[in-house]
Coordinates of C-alpha atoms and ligand atoms in Angstrom, one line a residue:
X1399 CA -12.8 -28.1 27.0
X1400 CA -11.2 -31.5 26.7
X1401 CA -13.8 -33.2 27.9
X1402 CA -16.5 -31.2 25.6
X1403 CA -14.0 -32.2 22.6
X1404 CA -13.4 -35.9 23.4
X1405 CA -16.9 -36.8 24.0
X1406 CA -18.1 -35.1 21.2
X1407 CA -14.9 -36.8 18.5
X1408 CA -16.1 -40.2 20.3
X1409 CA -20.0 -39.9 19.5
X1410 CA -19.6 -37.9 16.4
X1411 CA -16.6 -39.8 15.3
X1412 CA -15.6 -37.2 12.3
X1413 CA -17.9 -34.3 13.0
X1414 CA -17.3 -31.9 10.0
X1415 CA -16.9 -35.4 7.8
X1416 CA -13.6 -35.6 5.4
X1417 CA -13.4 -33.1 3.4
X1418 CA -11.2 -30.5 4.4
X1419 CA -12.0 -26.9 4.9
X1420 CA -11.6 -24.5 1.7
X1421 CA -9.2 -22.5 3.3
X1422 CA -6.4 -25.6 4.2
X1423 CA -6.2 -25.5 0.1
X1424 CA -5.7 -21.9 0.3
X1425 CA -3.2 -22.3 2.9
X1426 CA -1.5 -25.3 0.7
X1427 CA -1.0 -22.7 -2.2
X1428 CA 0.3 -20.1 0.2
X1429 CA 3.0 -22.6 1.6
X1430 CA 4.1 -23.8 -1.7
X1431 CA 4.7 -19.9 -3.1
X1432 CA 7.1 -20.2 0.2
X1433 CA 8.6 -23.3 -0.6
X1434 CA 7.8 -24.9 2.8
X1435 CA 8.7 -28.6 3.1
X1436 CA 7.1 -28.7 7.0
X1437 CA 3.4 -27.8 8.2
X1438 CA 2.3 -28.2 11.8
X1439 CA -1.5 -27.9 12.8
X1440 CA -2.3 -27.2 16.2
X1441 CA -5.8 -28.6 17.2
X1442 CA -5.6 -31.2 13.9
X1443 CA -8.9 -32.8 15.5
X1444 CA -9.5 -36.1 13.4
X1445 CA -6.9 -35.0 10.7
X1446 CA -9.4 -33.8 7.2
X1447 CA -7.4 -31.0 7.1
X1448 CA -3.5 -32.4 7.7
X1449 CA -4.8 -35.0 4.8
X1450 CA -4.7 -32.0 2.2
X1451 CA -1.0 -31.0 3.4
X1452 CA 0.5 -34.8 4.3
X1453 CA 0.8 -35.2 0.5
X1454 CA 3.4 -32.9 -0.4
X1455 CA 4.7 -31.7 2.9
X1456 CA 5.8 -33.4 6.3
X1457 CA 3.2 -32.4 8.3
X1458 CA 2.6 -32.7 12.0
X1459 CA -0.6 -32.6 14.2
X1460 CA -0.7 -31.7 17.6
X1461 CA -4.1 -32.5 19.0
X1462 CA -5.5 -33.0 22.7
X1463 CA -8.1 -35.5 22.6
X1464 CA -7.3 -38.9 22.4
X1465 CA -10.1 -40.6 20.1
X1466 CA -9.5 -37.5 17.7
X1467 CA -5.8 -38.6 17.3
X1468 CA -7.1 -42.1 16.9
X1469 CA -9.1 -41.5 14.4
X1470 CA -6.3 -39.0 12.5
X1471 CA -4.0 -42.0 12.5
X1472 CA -5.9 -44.1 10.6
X1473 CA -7.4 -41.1 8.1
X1474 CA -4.4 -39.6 7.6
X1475 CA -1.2 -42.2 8.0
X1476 CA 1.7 -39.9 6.1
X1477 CA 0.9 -37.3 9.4
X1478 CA 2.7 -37.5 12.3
X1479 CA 0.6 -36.9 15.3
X1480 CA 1.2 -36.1 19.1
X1481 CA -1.0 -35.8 22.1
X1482 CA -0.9 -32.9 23.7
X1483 CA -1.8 -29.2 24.6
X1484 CA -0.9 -26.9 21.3
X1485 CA -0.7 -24.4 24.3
X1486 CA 2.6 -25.7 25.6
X1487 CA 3.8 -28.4 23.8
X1488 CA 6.8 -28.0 21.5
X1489 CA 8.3 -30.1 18.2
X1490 CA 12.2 -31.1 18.5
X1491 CA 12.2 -29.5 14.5
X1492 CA 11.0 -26.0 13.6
X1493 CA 8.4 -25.9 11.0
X1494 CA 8.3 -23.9 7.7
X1495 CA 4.9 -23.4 7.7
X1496 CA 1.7 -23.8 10.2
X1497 CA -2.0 -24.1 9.6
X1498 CA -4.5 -23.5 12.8
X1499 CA -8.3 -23.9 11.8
X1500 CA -10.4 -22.9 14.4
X1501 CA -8.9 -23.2 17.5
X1502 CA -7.5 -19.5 18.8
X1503 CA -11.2 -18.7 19.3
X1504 CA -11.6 -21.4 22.2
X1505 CA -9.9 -19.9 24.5
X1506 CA -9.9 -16.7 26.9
X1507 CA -7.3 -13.8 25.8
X1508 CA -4.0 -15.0 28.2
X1509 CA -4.4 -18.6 26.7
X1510 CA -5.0 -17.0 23.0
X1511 CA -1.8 -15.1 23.7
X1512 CA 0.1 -18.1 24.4
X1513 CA -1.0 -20.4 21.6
X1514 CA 0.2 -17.9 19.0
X1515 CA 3.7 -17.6 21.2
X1516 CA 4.2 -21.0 21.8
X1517 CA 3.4 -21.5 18.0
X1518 CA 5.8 -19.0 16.5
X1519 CA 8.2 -20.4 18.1
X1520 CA 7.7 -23.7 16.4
X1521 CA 8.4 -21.9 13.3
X1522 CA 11.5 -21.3 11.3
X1523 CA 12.3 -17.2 10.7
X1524 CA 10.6 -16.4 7.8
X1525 CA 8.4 -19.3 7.9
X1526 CA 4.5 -18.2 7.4
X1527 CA 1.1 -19.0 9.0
X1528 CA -2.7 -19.2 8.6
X1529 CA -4.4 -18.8 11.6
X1530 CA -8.9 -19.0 11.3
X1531 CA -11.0 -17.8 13.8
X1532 CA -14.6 -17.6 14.4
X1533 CA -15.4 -13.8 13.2
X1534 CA -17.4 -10.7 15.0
X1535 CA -19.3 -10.6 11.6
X1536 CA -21.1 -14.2 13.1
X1537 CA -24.3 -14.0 13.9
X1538 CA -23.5 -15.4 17.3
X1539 CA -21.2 -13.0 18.5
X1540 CA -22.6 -11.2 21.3
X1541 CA -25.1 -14.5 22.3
X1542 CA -24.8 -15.9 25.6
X1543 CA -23.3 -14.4 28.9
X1544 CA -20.0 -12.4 28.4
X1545 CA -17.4 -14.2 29.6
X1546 CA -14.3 -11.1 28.3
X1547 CA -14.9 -8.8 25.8
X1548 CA -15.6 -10.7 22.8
X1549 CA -16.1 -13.5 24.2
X1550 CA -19.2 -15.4 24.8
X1551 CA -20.6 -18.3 26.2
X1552 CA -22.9 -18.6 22.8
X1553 CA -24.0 -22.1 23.6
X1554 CA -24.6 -23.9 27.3
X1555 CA -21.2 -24.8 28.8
X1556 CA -19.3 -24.0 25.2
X1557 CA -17.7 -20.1 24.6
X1558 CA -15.8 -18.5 22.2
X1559 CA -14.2 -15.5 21.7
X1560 CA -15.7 -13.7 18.4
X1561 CA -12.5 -11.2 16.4
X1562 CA -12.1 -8.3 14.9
X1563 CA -9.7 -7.3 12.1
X1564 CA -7.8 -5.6 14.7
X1565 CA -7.8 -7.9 17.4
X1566 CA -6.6 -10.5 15.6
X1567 CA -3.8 -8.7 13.8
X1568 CA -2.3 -7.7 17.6
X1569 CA -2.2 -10.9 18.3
X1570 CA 0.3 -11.4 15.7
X1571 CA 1.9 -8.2 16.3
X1572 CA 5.9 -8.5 15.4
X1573 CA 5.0 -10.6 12.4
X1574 CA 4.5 -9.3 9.0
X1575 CA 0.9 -9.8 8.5
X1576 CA 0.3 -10.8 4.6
X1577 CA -3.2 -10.5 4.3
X1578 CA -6.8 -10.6 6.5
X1579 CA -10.3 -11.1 5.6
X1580 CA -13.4 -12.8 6.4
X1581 CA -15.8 -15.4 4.5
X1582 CA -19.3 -17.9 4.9
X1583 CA -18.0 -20.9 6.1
X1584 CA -20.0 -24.0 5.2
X1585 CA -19.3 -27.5 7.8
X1586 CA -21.3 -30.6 6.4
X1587 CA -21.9 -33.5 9.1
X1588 CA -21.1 -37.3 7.3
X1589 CA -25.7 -37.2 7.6
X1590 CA -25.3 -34.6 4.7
X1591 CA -26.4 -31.8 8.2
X1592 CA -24.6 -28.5 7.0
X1593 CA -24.2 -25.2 9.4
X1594 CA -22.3 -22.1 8.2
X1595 CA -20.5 -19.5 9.9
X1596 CA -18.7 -16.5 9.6
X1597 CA -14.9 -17.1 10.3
X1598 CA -11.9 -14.7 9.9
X1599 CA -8.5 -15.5 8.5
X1600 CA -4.6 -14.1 8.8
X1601 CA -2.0 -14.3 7.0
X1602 CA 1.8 -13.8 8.5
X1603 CA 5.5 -14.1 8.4
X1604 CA 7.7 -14.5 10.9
X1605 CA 10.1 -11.7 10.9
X1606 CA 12.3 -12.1 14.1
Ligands
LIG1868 C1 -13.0 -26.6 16.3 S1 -12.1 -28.0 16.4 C2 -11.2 -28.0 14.9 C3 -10.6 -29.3 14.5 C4 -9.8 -29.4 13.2 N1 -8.9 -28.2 13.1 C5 -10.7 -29.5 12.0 O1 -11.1 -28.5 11.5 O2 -11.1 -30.6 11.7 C6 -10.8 -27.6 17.6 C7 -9.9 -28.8 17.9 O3 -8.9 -28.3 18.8 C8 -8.7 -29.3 19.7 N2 -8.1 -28.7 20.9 C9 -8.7 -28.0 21.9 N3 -7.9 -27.5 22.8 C10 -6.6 -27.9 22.4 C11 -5.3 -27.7 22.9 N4 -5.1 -27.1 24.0 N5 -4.3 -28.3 22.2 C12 -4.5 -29.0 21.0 N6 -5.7 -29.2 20.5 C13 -6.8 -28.7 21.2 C14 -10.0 -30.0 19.9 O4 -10.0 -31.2 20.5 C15 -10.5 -30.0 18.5 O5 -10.0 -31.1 17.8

């Protein structure tokens, strides 16, 4: 996966261009309602969406490639961002609030687990999330050879597991989950390309 990520960030340079996805200003308005004052976003690729947040919060991205974080640091300056594995690595602060676009989906169910464990401990009781996945309502859920259930390897060499309501509302089981849904999702390339998808979103709390 890393290598898939960095050579794609260093002959794309910033794949999904700058603006940010709708749902970081969805997120934003959710984590002022909660007064948050800190936002962490695991797998902050090239930083479009930590740009929205970096204005009124302190915001940190954790991100695995290299030329991704390169890129951030320039884009986005008032972000702090570190170079390593969302999976394991851990903040010295707790967070009040934490944004993940589009990265629980890359990985097979133990891995999934441990992102969401690893990233509610980065977060303060009470503090709240919003988590997007790629949804079963996509078109290319069930494409590709089955790697688990739900998860497929929908393009050559690149897989992704495809949730449900359900599914992804036991991975934050112990939270109080706030809301769920699915939209279209619409990524434009800086060439003006645009490919839409169906993704899947939840909201939580941490509770204990
Ligand atoms: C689908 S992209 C989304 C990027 C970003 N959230 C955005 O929308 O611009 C997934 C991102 O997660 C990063 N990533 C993959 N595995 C990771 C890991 N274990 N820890 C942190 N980042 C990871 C990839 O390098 C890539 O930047």
């Amino acid at each position: 996966m890393y290598d898939y990520w960095n050579q794609r960030f260093a002959q794309e340079g910033m794949i999904w261009g700058s603006d940010p996805s709708p749902t970081a200003l969805l997120a934003m308005d959710l984590f002022r309602q909660h007064q948050s004052k800190s936002v962490l976003v695991p797998g902050a690729g090239y930083g479009r969406n930590t740009k929205v947040f970096s204005k009124e919060f302190e915001t940190y991205g954790i991100e695995v490639t290299p030329v991704a974080i390169e890129i951030a640091a320039e884009w986005d300056p008032l972000s702090s961002f570190t170079l390593g594995s969302a999976l394991d690595h851990r903040l010295e602060i707790q967070v009040d609030a934490i944004y993940c676009y589009d990265l629980l989906h890359l990985f097979l169910q133990e891995e999934r687990r441990r992102l969401v464990v690893n990233c509610l401990k980065q977060l303060r009781l009470g503090g709240v999330v919003y988590f997007t996945s790629f949804s079963d309502e996509d078109p290319n859920n069930g494409c590709g050879r089955l790697m688990e259930p739900g998860t497929y390897e929908y393009k050559e060499g690149k897989f992704a597991h495809f949730f449900n309501d359900r599914e992804l509302r036991e991975h934050f089981a112990g939270t109080e989950i706030l809301d769920t849904g699915s939209y279209p999702e619409t990524l434009k390339s800086p060439e003006g390309k645009s490919h839409s998808y169906i993704l899947r979103y939840i909201v939580a709390r941490k509770m204990s």
